[in-house]
mmCIF file of C-alpha atoms in Angstrom:
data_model
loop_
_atom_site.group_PDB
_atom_site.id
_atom_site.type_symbol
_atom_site.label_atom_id
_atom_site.label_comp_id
_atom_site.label_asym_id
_atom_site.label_seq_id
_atom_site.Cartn_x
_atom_site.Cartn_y
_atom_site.Cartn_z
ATOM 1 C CA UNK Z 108 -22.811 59.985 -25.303
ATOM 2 C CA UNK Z 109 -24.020 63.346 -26.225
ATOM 3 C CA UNK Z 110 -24.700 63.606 -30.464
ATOM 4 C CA UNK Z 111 -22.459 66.856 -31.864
ATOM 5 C CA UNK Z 112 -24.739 69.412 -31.883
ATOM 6 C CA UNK Z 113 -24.998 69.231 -27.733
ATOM 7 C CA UNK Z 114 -21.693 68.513 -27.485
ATOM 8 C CA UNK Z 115 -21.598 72.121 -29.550
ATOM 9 C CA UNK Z 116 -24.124 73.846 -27.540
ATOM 10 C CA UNK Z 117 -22.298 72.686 -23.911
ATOM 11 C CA UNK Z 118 -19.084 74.141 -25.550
ATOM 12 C CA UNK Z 119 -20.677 77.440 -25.991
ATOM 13 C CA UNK Z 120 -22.670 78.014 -22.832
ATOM 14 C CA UNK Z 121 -19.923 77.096 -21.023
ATOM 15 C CA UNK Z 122 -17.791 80.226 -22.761
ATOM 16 C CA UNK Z 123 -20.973 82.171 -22.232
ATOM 17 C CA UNK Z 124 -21.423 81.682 -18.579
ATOM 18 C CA UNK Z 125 -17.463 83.613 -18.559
ATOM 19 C CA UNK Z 126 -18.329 86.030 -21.137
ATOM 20 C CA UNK Z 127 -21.253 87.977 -22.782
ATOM 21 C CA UNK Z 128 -19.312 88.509 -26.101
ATOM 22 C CA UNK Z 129 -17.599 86.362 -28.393
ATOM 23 C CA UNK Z 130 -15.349 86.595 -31.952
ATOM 24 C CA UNK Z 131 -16.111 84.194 -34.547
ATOM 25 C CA UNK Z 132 -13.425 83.679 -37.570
ATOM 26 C CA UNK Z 133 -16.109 83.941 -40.192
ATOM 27 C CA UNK Z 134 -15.215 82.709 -43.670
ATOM 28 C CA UNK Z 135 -18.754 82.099 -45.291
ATOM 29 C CA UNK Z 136 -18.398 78.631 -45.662
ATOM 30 C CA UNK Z 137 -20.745 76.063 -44.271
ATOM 31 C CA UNK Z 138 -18.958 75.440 -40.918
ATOM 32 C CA UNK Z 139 -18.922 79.726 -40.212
ATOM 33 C CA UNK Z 140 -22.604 79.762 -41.327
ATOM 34 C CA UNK Z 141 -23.648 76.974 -38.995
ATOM 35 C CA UNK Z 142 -21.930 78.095 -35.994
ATOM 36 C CA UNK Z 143 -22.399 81.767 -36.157
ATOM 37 C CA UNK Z 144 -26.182 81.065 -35.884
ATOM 38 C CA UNK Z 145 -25.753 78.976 -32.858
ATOM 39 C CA UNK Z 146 -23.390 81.140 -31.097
ATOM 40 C CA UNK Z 147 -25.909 84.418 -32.312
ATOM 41 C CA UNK Z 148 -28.252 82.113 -30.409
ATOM 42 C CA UNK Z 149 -26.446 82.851 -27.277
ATOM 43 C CA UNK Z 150 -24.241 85.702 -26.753
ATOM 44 C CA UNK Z 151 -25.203 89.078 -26.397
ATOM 45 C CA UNK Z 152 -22.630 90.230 -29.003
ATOM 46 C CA UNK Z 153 -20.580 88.270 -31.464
ATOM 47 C CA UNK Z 154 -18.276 89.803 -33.565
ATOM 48 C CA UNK Z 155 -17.025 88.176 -36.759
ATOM 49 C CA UNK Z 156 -13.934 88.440 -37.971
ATOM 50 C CA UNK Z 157 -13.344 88.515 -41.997
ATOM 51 C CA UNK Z 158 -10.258 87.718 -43.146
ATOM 52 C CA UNK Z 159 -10.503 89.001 -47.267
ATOM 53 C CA UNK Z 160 -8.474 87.699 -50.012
ATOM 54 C CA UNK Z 161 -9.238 90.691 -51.727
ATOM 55 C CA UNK Z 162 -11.907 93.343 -50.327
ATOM 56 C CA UNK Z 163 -15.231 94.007 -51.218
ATOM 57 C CA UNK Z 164 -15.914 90.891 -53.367
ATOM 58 C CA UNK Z 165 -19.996 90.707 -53.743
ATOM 59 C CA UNK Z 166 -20.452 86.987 -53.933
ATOM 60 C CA UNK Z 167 -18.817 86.685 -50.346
ATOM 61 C CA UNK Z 168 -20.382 90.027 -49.175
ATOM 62 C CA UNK Z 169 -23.783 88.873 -49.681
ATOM 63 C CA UNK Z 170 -23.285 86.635 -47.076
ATOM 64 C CA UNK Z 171 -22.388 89.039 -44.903
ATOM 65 C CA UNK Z 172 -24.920 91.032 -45.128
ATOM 66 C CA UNK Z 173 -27.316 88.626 -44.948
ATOM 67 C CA UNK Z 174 -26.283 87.557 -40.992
ATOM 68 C CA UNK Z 175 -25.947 91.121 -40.364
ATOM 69 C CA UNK Z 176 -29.777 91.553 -41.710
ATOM 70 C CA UNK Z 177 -30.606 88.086 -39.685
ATOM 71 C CA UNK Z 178 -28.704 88.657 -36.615
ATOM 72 C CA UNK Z 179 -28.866 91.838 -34.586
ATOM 73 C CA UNK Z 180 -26.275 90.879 -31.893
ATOM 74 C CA UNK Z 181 -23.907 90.254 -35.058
ATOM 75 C CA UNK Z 182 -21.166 92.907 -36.215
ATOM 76 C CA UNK Z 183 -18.293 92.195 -38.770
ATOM 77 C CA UNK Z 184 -14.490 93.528 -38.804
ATOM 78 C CA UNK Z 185 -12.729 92.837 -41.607
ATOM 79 C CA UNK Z 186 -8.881 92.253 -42.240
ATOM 80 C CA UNK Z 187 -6.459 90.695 -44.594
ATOM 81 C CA UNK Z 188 -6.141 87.396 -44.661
ATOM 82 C CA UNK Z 189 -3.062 86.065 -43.229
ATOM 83 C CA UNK Z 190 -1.877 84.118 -46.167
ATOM 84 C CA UNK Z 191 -1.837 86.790 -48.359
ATOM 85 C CA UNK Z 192 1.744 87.850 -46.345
ATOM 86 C CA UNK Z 193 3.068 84.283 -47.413
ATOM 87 C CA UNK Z 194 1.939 85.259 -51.008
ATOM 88 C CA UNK Z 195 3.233 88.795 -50.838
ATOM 89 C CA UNK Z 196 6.763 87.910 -49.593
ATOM 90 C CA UNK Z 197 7.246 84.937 -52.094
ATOM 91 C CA UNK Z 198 6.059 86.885 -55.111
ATOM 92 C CA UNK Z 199 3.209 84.628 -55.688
ATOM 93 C CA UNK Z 200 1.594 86.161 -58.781
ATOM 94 C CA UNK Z 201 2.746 89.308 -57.812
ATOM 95 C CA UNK Z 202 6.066 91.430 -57.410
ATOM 96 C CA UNK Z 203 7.938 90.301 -53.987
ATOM 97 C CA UNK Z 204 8.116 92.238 -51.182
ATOM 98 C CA UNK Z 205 10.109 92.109 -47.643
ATOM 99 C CA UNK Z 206 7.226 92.102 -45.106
ATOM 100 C CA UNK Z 207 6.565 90.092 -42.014
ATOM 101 C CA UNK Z 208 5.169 86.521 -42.219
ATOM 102 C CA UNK Z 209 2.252 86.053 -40.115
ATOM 103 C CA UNK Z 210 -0.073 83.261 -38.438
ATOM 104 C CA UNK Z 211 -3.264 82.753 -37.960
ATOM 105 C CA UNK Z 212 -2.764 82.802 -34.321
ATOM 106 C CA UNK Z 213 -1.310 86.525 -35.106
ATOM 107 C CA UNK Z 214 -4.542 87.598 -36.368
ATOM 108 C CA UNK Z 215 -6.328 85.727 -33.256
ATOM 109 C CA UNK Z 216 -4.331 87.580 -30.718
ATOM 110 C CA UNK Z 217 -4.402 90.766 -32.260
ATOM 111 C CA UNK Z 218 -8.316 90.476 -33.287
ATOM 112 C CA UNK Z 219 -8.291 89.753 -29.039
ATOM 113 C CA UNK Z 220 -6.581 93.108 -28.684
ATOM 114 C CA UNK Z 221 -8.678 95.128 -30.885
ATOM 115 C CA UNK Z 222 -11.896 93.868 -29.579
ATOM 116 C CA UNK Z 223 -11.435 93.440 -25.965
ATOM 117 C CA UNK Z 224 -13.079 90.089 -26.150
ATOM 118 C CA UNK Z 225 -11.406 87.039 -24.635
ATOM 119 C CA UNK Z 226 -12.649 83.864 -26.583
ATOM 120 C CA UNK Z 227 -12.185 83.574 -30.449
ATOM 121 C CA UNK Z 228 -14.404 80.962 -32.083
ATOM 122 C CA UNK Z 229 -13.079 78.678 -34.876
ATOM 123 C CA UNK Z 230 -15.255 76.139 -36.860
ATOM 124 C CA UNK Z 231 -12.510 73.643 -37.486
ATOM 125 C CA UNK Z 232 -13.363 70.135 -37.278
ATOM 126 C CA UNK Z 233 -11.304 66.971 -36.425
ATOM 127 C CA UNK Z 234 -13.215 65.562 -39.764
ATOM 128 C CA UNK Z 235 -11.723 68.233 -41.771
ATOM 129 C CA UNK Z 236 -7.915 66.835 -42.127
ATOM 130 C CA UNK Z 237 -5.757 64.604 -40.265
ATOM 131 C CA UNK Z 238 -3.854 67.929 -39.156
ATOM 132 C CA UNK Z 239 -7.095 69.449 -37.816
ATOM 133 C CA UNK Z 240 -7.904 65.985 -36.117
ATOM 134 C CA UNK Z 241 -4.254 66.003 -33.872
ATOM 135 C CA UNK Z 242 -4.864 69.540 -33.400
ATOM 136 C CA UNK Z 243 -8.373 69.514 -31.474
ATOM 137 C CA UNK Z 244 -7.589 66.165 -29.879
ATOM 138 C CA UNK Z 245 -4.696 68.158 -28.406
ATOM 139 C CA UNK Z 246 -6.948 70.759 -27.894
ATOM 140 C CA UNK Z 247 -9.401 68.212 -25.527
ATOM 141 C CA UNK Z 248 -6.903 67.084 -23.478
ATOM 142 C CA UNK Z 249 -6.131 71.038 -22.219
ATOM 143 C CA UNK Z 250 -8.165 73.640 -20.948
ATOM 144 C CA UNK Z 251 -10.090 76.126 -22.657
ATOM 145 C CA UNK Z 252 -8.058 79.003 -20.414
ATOM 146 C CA UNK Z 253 -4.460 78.204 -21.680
ATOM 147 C CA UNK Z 254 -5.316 79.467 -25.421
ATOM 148 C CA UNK Z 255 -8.990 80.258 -25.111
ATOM 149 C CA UNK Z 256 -9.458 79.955 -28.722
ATOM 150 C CA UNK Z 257 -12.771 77.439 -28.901
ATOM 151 C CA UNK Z 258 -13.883 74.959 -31.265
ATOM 152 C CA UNK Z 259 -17.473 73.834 -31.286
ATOM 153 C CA UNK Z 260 -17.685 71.775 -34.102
ATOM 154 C CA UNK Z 261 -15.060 69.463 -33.495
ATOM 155 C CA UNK Z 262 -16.639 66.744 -33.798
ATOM 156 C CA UNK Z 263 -19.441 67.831 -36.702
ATOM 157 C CA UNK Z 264 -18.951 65.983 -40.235
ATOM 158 C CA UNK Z 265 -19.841 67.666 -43.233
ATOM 159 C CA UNK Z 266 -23.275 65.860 -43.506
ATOM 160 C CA UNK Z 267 -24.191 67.271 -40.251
ATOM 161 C CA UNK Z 268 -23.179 70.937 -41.116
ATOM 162 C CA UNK Z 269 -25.004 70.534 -44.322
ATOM 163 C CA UNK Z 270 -27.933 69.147 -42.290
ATOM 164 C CA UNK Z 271 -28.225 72.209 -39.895
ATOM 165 C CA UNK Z 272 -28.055 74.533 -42.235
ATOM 166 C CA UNK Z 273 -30.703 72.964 -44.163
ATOM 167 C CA UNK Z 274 -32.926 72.339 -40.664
ATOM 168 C CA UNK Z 275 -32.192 76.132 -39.872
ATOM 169 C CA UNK Z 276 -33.052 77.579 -43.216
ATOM 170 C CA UNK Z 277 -29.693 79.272 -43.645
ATOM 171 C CA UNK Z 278 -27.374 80.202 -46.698
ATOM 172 C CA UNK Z 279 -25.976 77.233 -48.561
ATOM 173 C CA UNK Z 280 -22.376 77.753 -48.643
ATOM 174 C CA UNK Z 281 -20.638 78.271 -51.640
ATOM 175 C CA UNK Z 282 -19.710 75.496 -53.873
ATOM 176 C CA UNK Z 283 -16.740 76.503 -56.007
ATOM 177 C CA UNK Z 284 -15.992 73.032 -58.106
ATOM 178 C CA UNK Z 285 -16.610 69.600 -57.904
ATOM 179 C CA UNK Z 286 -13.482 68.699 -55.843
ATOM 180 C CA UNK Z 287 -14.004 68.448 -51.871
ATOM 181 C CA UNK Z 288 -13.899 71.107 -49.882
ATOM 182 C CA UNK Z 289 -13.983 73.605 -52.515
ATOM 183 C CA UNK Z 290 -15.974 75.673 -50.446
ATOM 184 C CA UNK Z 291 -12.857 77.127 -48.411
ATOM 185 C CA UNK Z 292 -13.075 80.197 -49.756
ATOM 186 C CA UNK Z 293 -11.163 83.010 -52.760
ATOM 187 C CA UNK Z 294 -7.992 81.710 -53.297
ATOM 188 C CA UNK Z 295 -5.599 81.397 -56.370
ATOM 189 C CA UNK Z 296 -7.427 78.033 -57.822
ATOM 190 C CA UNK Z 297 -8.516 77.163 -61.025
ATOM 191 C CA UNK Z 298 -12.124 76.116 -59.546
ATOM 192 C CA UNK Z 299 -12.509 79.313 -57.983
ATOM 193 C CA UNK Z 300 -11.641 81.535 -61.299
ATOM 194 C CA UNK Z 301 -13.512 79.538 -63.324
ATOM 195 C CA UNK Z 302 -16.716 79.852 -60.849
ATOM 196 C CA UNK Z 303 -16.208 83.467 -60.532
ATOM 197 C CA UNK Z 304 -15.870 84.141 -64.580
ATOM 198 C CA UNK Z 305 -19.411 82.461 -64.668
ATOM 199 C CA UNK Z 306 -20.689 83.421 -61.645
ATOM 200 C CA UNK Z 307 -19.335 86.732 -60.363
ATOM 201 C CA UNK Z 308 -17.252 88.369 -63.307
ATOM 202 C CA UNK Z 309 -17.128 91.788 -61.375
ATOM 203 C CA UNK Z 310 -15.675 89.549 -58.760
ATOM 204 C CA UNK Z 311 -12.769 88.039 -60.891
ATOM 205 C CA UNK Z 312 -11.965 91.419 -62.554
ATOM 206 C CA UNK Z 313 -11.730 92.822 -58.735
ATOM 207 C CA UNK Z 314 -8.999 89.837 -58.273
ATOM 208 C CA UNK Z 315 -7.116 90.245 -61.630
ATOM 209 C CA UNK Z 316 -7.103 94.029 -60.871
ATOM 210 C CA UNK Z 317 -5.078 93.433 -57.902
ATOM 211 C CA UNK Z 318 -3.140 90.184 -59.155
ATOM 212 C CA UNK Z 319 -2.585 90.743 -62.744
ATOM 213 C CA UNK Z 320 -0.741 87.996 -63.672
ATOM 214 C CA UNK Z 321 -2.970 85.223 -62.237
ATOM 215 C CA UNK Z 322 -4.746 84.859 -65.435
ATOM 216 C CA UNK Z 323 -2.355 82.778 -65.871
ATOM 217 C CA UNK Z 324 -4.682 80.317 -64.055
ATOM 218 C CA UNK Z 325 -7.719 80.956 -66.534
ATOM 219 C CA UNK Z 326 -4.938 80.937 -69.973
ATOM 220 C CA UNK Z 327 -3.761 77.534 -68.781
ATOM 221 C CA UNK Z 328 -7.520 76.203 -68.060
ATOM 222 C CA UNK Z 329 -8.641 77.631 -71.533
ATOM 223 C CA UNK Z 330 -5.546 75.679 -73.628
ATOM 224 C CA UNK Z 331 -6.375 72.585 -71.736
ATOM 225 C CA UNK Z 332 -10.255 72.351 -72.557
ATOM 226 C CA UNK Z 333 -10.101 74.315 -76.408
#
């Protein structure tokens, strides 16, 4: 039985024997990290797509520009992140507004479209969530060809993510808080703010400049630990 990482590294010389170019959904946390150095590793071109909360946040772009600087096969696109239609249309934080809600799989397809290139690369893992786990096992039992969306690290932990990215000298991934997973990326969570206003305040004023009212978040934290 072959360990994860070969399991990994059949996945993706099997998608590079049908293509010289692959996109990556790159989020900067530890699964992205790990498997954008061993798809670099492999394809002539990769091309990682961004999906930003809101743009041009340094604490996330120093990440990119470090695999940029690292990888010279490796170019970036970024786009909105799909979730921010959900929060848009519902008025989350923000003044509602009648736009189209989209997927994930929107941005996949149309990410296809722009780029020309066939396979998109996702770093989900069946350890992740019990919906992630019914997902890829699904995923096994068809072909690469009826979606050709890919998923290397299926059947990585977090341990062994954390492990290769130690092994490879690469960028620790964010930690956010203390809860699990908090390494998922900007969203509207107390962890993150909090992190931010100590970490990156540039980086929080960039988010309350474009969703005023989600210092909400940081008010509430404050009156609960005064």
């Amino acid at each position: 039985m072959s360990t994860p990482l070969e399991h990994s590294k059949k996945v993706i010389r099997t998608i590079r024997q049908k293509s010289n170019r692959a996109i990556l959904f790159y989020s900067g946390g530890k699964d992205s990290i790990a498997l954008l150095d061993l798809m670099a590793k492999e394809f002539e071109e990769v091309v990682c797509i961004f999906m930003y909360f809101v743009k041009d946040l340094e604490h996330v772009n120093k990440y990119i520009r470090f695999s940029q600087a690292k990888y010279s096969n490796v170019k970036f696109i970024e786009v909105p992140h799909w979730i921010l239609s959900q929060i848009h249309r519902s008025g989350m934080f923000c003044v509602p507004q009648k736009i189209r809600l989209i997927k994930l799989k929107d941005v996949i397809e149309a990410m296809k479209i722009k780029t020309g290139i066939q396979y998109a690369f996702i770093g989900e893992k069946k350890a992740d969530n019990m919906n992630r786990r019914i997902k890829l096992r699904q995923y096994e039992l068809e072909a690469i060809s009826t979606t050709n969306n890919v998923y290397p690290l299926s059947n990585w932990r977090d341990g062994d993510v954390l492990t290769y990215i130690e092994k490879n000298k690469l960028p620790k991934p964010i930690n956010y808080g203390k809860k699990k997973n908090r390494s998922v990326g900007v969203f509207f969570d107390t962890d993150v703010f909090v992190w931010l206003r100590q970490n990156y305040p540039d980086d929080l004023e960039k988010i309350l400049k474009a969703y005023p009212l989600s210092q909400k978040l940081l008010f509430d934290y404050d009156r609960q630990n005064s």
